[in-house]
CSV table of C-alpha atoms and ligand atoms in Angstrom, one decimal:
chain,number,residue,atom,x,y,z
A,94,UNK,CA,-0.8,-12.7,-23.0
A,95,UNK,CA,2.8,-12.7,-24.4
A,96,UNK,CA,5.3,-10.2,-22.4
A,97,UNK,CA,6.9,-8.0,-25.2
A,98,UNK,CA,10.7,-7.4,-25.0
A,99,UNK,CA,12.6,-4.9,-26.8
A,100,UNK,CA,15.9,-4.8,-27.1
A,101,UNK,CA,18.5,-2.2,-26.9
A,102,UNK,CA,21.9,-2.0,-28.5
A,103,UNK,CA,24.2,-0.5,-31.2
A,104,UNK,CA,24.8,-3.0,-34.0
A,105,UNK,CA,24.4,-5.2,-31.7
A,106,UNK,CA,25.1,-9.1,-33.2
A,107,UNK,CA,23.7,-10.5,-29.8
A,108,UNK,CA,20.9,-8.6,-29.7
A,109,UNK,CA,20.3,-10.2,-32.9
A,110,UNK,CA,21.0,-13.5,-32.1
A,111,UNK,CA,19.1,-13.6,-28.7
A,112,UNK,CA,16.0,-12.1,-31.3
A,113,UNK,CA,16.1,-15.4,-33.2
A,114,UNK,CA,16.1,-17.6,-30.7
A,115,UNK,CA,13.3,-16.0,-28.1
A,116,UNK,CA,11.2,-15.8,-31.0
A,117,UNK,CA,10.8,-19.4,-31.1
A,118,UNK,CA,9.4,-19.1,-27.5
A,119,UNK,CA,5.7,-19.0,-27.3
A,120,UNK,CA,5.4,-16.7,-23.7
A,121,UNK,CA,7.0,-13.8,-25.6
A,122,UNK,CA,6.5,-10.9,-28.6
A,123,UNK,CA,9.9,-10.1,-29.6
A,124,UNK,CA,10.0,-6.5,-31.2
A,125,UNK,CA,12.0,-6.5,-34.5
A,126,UNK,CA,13.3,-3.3,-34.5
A,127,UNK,CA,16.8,-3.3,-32.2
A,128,UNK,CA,16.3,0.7,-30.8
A,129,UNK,CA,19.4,2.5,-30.2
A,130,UNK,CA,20.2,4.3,-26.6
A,131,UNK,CA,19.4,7.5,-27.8
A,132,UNK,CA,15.8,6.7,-28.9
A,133,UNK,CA,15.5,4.0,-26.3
A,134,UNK,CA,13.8,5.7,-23.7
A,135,UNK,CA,11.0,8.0,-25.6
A,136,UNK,CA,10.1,4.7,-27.4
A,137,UNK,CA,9.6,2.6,-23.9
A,138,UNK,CA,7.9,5.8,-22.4
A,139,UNK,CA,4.4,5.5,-24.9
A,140,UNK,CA,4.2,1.9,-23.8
A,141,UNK,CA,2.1,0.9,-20.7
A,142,UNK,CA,2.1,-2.5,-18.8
A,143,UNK,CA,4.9,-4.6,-17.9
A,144,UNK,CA,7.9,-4.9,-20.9
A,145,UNK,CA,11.5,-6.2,-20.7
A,146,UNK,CA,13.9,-4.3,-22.4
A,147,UNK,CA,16.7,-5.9,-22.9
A,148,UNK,CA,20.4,-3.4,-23.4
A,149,UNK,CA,23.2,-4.4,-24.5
A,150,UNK,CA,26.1,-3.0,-22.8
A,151,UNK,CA,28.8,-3.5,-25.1
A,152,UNK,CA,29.1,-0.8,-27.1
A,153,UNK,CA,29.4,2.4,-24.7
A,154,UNK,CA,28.6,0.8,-21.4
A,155,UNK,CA,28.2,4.1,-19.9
A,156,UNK,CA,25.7,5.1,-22.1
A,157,UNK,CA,24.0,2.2,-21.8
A,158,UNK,CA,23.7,2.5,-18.0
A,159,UNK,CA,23.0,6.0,-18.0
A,160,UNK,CA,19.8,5.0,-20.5
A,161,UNK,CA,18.9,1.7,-18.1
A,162,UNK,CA,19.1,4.3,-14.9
A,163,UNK,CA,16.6,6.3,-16.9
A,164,UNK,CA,14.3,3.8,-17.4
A,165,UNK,CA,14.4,2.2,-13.7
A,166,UNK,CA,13.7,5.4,-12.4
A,167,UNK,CA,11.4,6.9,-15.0
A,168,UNK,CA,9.1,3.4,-16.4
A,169,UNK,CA,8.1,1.3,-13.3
A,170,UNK,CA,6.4,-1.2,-15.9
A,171,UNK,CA,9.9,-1.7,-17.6
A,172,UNK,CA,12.0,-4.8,-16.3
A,173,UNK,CA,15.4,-4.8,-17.3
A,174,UNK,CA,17.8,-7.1,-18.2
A,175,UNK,CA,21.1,-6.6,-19.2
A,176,UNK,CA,23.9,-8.4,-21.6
A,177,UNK,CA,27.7,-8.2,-22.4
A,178,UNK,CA,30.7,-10.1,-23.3
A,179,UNK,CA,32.3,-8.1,-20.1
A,180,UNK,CA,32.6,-10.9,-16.6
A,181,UNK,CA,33.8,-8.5,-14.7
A,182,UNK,CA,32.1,-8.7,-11.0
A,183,UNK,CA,32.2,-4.4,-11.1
A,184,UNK,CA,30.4,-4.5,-14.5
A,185,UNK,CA,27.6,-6.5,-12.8
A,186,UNK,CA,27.3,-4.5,-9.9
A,187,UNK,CA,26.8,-1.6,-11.9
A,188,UNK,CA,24.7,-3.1,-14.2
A,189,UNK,CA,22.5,-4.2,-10.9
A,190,UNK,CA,22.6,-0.9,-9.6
A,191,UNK,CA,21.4,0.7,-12.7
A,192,UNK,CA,18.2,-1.6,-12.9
A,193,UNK,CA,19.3,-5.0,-13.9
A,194,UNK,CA,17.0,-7.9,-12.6
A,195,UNK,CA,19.0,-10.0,-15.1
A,196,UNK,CA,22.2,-10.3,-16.2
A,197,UNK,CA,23.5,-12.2,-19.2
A,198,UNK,CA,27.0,-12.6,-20.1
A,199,UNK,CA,27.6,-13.0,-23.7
A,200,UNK,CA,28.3,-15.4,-25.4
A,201,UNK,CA,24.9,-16.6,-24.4
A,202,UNK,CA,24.4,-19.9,-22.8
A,203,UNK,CA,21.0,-20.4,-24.0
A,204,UNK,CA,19.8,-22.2,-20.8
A,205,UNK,CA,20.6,-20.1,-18.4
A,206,UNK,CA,18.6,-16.9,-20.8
A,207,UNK,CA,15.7,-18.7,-21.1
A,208,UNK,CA,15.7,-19.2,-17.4
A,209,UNK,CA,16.5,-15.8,-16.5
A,210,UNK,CA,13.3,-14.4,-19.0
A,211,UNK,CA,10.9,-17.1,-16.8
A,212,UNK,CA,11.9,-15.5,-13.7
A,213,UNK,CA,11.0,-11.9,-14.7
A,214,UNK,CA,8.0,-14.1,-16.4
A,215,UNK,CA,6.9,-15.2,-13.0
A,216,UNK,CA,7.5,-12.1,-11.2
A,217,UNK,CA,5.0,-10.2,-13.7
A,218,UNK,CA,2.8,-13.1,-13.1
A,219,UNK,CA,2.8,-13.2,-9.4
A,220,UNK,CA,2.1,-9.2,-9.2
A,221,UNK,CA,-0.8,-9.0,-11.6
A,222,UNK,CA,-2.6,-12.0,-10.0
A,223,UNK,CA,-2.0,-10.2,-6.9
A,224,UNK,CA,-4.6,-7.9,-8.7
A,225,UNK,CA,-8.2,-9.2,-7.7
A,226,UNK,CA,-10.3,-9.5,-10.8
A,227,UNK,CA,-11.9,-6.4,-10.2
A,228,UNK,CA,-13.5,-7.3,-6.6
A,229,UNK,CA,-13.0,-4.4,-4.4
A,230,UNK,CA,-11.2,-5.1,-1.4
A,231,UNK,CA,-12.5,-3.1,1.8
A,232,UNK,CA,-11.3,-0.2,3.3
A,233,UNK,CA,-11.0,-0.1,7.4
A,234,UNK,CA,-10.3,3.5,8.7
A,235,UNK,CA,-9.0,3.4,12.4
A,236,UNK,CA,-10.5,7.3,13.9
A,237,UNK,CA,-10.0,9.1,16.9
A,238,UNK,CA,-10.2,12.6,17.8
A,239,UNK,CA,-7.9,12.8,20.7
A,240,UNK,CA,-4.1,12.0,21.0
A,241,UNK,CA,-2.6,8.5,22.3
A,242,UNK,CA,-6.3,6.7,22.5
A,243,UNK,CA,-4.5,3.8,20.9
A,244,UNK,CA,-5.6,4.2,16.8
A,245,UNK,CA,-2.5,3.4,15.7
A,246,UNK,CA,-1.8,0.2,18.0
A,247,UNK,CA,-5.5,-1.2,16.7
A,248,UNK,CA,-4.7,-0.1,13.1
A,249,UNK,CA,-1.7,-2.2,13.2
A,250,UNK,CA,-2.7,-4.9,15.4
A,251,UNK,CA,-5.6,-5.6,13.4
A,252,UNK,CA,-4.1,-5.7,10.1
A,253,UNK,CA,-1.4,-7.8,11.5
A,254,UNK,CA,-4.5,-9.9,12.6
A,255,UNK,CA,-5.9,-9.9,9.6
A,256,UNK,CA,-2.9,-11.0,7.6
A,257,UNK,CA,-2.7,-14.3,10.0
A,258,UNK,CA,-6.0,-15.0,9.0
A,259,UNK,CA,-4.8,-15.3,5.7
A,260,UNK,CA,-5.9,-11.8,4.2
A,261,UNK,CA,-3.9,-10.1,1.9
A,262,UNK,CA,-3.5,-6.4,4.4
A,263,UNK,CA,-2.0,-3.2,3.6
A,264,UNK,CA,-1.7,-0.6,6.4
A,265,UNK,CA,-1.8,2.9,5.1
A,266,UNK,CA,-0.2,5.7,7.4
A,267,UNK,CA,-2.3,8.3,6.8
A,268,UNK,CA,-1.2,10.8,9.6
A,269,UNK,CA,0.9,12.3,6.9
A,270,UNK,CA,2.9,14.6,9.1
A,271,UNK,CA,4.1,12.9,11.6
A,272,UNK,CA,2.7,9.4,12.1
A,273,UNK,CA,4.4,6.6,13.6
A,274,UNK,CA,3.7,2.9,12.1
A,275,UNK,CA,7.0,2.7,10.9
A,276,UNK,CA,8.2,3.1,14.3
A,277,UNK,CA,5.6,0.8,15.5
A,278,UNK,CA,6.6,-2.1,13.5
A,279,UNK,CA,10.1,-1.5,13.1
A,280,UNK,CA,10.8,-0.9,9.7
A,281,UNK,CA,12.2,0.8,7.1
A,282,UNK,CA,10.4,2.3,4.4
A,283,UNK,CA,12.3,3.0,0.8
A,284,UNK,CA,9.5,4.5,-0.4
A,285,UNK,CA,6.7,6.6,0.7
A,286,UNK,CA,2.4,7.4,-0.3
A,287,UNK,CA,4.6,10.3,-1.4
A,288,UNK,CA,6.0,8.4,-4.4
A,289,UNK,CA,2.7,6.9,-5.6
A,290,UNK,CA,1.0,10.5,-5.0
A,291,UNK,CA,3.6,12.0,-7.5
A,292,UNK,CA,3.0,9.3,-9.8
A,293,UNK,CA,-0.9,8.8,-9.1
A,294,UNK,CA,-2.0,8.6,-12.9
A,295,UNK,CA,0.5,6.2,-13.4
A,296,UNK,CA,0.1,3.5,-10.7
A,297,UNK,CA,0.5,-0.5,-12.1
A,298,UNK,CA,1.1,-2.9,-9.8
A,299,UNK,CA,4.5,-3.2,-9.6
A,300,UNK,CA,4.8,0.6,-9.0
A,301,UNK,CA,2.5,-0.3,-5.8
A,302,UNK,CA,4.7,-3.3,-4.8
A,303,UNK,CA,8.0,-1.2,-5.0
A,304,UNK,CA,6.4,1.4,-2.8
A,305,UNK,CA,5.8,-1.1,0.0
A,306,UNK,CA,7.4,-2.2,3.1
A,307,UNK,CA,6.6,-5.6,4.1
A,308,UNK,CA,6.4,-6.5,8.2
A,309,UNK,CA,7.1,-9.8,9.4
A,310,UNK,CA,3.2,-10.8,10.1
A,311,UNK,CA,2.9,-10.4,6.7
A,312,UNK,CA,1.6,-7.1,6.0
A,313,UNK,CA,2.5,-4.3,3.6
A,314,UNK,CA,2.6,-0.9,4.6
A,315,UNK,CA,2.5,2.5,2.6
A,316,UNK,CA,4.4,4.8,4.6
A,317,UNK,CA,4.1,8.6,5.7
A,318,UNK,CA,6.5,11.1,3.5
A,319,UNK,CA,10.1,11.1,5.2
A,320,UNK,CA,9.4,15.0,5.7
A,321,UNK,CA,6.5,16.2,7.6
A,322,UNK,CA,6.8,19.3,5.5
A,323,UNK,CA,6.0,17.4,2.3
A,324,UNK,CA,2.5,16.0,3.8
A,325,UNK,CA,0.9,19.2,2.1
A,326,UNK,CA,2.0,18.1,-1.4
A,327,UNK,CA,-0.3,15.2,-0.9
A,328,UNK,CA,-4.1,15.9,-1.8
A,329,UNK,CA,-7.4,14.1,-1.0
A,330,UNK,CA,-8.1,13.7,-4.8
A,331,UNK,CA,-4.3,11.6,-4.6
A,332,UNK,CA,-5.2,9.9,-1.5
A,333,UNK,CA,-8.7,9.0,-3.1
A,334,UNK,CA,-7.1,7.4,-6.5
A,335,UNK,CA,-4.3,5.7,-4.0
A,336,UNK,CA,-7.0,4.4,-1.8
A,337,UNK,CA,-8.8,2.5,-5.2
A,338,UNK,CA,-5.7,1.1,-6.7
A,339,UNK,CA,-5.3,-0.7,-3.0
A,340,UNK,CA,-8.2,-2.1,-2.7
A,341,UNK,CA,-8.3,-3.4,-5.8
A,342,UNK,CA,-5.1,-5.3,-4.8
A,343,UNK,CA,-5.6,-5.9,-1.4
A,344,UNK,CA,-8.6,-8.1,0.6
A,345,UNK,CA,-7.9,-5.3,3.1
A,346,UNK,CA,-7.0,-1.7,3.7
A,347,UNK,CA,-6.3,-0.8,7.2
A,348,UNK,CA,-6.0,3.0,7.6
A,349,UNK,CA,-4.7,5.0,10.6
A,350,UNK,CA,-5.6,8.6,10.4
A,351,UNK,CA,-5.3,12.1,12.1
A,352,UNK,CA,-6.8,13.1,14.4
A,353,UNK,CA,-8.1,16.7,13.0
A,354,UNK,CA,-10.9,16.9,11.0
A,355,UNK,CA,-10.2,17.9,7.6
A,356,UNK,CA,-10.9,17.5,4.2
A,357,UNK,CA,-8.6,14.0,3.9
A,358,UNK,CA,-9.6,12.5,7.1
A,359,UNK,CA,-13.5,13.2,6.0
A,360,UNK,CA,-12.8,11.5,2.3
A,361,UNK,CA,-11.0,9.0,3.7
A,362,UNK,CA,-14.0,7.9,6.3
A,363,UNK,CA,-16.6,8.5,3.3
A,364,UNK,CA,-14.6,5.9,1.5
A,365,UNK,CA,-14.2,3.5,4.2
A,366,UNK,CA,-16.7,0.4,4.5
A,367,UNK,CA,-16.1,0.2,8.1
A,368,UNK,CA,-14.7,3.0,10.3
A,369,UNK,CA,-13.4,2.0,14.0
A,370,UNK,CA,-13.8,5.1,16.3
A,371,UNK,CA,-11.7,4.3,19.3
A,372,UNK,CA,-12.1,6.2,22.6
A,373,UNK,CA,-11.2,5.7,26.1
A,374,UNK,CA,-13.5,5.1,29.1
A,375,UNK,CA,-12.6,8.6,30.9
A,376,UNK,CA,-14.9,12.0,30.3
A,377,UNK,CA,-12.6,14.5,28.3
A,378,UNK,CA,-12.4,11.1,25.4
A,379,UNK,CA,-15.7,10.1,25.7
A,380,UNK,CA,-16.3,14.1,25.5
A,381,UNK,CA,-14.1,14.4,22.7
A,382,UNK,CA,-16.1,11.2,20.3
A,383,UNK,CA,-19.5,12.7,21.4
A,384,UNK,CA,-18.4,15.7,19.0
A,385,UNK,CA,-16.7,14.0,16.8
A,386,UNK,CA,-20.0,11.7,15.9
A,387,UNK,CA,-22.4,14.9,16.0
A,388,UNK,CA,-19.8,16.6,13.4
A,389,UNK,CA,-19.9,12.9,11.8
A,390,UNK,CA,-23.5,13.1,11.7
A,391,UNK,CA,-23.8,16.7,10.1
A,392,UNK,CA,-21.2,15.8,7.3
A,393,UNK,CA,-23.7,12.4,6.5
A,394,UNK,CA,-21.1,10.1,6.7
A,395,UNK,CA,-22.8,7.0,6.8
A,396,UNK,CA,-23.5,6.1,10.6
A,397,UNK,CA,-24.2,2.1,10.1
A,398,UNK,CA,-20.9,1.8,9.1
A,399,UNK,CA,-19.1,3.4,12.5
A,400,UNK,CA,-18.4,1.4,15.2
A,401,UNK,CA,-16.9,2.3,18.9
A,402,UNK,CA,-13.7,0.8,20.3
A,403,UNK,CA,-13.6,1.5,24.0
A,404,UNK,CA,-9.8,1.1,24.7
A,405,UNK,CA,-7.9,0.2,28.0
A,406,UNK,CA,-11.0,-0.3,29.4
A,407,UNK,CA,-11.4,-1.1,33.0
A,408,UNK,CA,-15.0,-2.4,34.5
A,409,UNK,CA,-16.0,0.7,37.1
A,410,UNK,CA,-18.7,1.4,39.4
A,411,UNK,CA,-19.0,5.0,38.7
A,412,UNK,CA,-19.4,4.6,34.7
A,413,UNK,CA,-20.8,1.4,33.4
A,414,UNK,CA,-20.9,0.3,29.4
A,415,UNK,CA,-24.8,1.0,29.7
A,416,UNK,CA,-23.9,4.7,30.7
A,417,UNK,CA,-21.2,5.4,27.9
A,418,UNK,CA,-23.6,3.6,25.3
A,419,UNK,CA,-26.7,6.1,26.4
A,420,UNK,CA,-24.2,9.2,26.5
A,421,UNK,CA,-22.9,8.7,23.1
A,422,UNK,CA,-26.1,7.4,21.8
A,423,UNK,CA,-23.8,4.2,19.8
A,424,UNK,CA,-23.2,0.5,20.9
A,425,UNK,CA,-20.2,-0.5,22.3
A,426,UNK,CA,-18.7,-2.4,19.3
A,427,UNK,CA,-15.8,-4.1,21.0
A,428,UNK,CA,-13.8,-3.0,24.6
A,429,UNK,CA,-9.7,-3.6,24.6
A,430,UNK,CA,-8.6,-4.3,28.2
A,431,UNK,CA,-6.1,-2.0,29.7
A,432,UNK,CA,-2.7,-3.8,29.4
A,433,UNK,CA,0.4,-1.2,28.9
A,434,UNK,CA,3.1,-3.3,29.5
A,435,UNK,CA,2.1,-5.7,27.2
A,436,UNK,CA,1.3,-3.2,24.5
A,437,UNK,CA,4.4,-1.3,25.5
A,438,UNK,CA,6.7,-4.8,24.5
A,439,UNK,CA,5.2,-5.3,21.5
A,440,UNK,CA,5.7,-1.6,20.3
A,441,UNK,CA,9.2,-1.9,21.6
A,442,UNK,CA,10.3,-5.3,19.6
A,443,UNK,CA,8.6,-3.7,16.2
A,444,UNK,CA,6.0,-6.5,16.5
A,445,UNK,CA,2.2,-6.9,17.0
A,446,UNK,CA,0.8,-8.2,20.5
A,447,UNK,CA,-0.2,-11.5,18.7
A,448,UNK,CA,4.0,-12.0,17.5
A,449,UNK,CA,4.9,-10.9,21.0
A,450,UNK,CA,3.1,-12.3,23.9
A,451,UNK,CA,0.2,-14.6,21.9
A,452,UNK,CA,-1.1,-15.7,25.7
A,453,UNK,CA,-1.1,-12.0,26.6
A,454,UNK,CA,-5.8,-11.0,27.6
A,455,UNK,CA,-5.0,-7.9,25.0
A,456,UNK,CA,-3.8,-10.1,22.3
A,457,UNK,CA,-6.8,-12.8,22.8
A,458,UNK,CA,-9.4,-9.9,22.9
A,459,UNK,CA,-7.4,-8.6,19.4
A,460,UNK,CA,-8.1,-12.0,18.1
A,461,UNK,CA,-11.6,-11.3,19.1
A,462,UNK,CA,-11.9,-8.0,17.8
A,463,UNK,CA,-10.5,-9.2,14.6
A,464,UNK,CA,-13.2,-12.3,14.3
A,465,UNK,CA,-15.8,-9.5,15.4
A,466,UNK,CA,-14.6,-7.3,12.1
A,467,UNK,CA,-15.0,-10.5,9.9
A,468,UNK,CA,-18.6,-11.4,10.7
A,469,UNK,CA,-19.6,-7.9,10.4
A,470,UNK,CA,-18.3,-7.8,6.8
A,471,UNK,CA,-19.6,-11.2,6.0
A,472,UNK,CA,-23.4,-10.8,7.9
A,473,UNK,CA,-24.2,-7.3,7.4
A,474,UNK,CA,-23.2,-6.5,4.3
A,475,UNK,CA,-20.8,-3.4,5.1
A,476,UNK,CA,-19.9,-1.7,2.1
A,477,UNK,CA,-23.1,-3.4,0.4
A,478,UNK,CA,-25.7,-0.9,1.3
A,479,UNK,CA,-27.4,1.0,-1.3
A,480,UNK,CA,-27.4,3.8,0.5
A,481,UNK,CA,-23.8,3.7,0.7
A,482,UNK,CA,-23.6,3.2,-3.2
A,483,UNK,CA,-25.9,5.9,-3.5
A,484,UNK,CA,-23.5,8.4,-1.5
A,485,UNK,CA,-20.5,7.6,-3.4
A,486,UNK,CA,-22.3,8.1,-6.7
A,487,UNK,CA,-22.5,11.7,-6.5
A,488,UNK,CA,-18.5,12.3,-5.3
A,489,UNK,CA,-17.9,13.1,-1.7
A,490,UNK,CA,-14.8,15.4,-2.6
A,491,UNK,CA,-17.8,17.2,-4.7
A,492,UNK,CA,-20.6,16.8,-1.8
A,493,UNK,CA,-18.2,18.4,0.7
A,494,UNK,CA,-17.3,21.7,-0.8
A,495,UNK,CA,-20.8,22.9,0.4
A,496,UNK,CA,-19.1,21.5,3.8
A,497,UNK,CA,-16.2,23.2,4.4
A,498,UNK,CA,-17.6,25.7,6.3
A,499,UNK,CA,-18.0,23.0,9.1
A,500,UNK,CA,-14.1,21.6,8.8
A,501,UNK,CA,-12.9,25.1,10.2
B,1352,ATP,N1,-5.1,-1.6,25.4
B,1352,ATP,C1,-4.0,-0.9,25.8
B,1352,ATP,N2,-3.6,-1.0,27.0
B,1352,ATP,C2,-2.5,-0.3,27.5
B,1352,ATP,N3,-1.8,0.5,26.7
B,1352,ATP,C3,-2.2,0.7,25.4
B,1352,ATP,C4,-3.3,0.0,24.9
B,1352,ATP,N4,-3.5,0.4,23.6
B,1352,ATP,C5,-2.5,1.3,23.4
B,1352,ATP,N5,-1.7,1.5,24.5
B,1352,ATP,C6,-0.6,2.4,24.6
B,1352,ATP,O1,-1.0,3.7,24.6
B,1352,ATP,C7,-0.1,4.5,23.9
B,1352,ATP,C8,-0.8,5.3,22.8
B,1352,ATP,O2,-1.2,4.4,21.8
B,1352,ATP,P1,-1.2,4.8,20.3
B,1352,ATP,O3,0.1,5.5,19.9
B,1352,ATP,O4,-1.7,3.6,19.6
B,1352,ATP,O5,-2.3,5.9,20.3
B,1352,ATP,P2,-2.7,6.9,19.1
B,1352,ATP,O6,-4.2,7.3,19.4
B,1352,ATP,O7,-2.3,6.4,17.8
B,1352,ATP,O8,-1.8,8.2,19.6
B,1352,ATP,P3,-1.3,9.4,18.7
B,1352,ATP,O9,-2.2,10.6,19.1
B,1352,ATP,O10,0.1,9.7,19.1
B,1352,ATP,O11,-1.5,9.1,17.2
B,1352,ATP,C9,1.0,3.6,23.4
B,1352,ATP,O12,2.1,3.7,24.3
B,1352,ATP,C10,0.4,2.3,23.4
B,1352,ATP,O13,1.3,1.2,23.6
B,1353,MG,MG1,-1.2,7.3,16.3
């Protein structure tokens, strides 16, 4: 398909010059009309997928900024690139500041344009193919019902695991109040699941790729809102349309969630394809997942696709796999030895236990867990199951106000 540009300007003679001689260029639609920066923006707004818009600056540059800051912030499909006879270093800042991926200073060297509209080419390239064809990807939601059990160190250990196996992971932080895989993996988020829940109707990929923060094991993380008090703005019916777009552009989702039962947490586990429970070997936990499969059960989330995580588990005489597997009436999916400091460093550097101590028995049973999560995508056909298609047909957010009397 040819990316459209439109151009912006006031009697612009460049405008018209760079018109004649991209038109000649087979990978774009030129738009003949030259708009002016007052009906700039209202024209760009009833357009959808990606667009450059092209502004010249020269003849009110702060108008012309003040229009290209509009865009940036307002049209996520719109790439900008900006031109003018001015080579000043400040003028370039500003342009970059205001939007600019691309800056061209006039007169044009022809070269150096046509190379700067391939590299916005590409880009757009390389985030729609990051799209996958319309094969979902699956969604992994790491559960517990009780505090420090170690969801979020699986959540992000196995996404990091999965992005070394060459899976394209995001981690979604869905304890929106106060959760912590930021922290975990050292890094700075720009933007938040609060961005794309404002903008929800309007997601494209490049919307999604702005809103990510990448970690150095190659996964992308949607963070929780800076302000716990803004968690409440953020509804399941957001979290659901969020939850598609990703895994329509991702081979994985990896969610941690909250640890209270409530409307979100039970979407988000209806949606899942594979749900890891994680508990710890001692009574109160084991106590605590007992009721948290019964309430499971009652709310029909789909129990083929649950499976237990015993963490920090240490063999004893006085409770034995057997005993824990008979109590909570599940199979023991997978057991994490008990290895603090180890888990502790890794936490501490921003980095998985695979990144930090590779030779470490927690990161080889990781590995293992991570193989384990593989196979039981490829051979049992999680997320396959008629009877899981047959659930999502009627609407869970529908099929759970009859429920609600059960979150409370
Ligand atoms: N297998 C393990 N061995 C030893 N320590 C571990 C292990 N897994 C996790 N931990 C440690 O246990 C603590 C709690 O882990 P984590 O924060 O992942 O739990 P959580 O269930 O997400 O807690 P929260 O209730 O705060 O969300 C952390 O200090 C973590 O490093
Ligand atoms: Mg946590």
């Amino acid at each position: 398909m040819k990316l459209p540009i439109y151009l912006i300007g006031e009697d612009s003679l460049a405008l018209a010059s760079l018109r004649q001689q991209l038109e000649k260029e087979p990978a774009f639609f030129i738009e003949p009309r030259v708009h002016n920066y007052a009906d700039a923006f209202d024209h760009l707004r009833s357009k959808s997928g990606p667009i450059v818009a092209v502004i010249d600056l020269n003849r009110d540059e702060e108008r012309a900024l003040a229009v290209a800051a509009e865009i940036k912030f307002k049209l996520s499909n719109v790439h900008l690139v900006m031109t003018s006879p001015d080579h000043d270093p400040q003028t370039l800042l500003r342009a970059m500041r205001s939007g600019a991926e691309e800056y061209l200073t006039q007169p044009f060297n022809w070269q150096e344009v046509l190379k700067s509209f391939d590299h916005i080419r590409k880009k757009i390239d390389v985030h729609s193919s990051s799209g996958r064809g319309g094969e979902r990807g699956k969604i992994i939601a790491v559960s517990s019902n009780k505090g420090g059990v170690g969801s979020t160190t699986l959540a992000t250990n196995l996404a990091s695991n999965l992005a070394g196996r060459n899976k394209s992971v995001c981690l979604v932080d869905l304890v929106l109040q106060f959760g912590s895989v930021t922290s975990f993996l050292n890094i700075e988020a720009s933007y938040t699941i609060l961005d794309l829940a404002k903008n929800v109707k309007r997601i494209d990929p490049l919307l999604l790729d702005g809103s990510l923060v990448k970690h150095s094991s190659g996964v992308r993380v949607l963070a929780e809102p800076f302000y716990a008090e803004d968690a409440r703005r953020i509804t399941p019916s957001d979290i659901d349309e969020i939850l598609d777009v990703l895994a329509q552009s991702f081979d994985f989702v990896v969610v941690d969630t909250a640890k209270e039962f409530d409307e979100m947490l039970a979407l988000v586990l209806d949606k899942a394809s594979l749900v890891l429970f994680v508990t710890e070997m001692d009574v109160p936990s084991l106590k605590s997942a007992h009721r948290a499969f019964e309430l499971l059960e009652r709310m029909g989330i789909y129990d083929k696709k649950i499976r237990l995580i015993l963490n920090r588990y240490v063999k004893s005489k006085l409770m034995s796999l057997e005993s824990v597997e008979k109590a909570l009436g599940v199979k023991v999916f997978w057991t994490l030895p008990n290895n603090y400091p180890t888990a502790i460093a890794a936490v501490n550097q921003g980095l998985s236990i695979e990144e930090s101590d590779p030779r470490s028995d927690i990161a080889s049973s990781y590995a293992g867990l991570t193989s384990a999560v593989l196979e039981a995508f490829k051979y049992s056909g999680l997320g396959t199951t008629r009877e899981e298609d047959e659930d999502k047909k009627s609407g869970f957010l529908s099929r759970l106000i009859p429920m609600r009397g059960l979150l409370k």
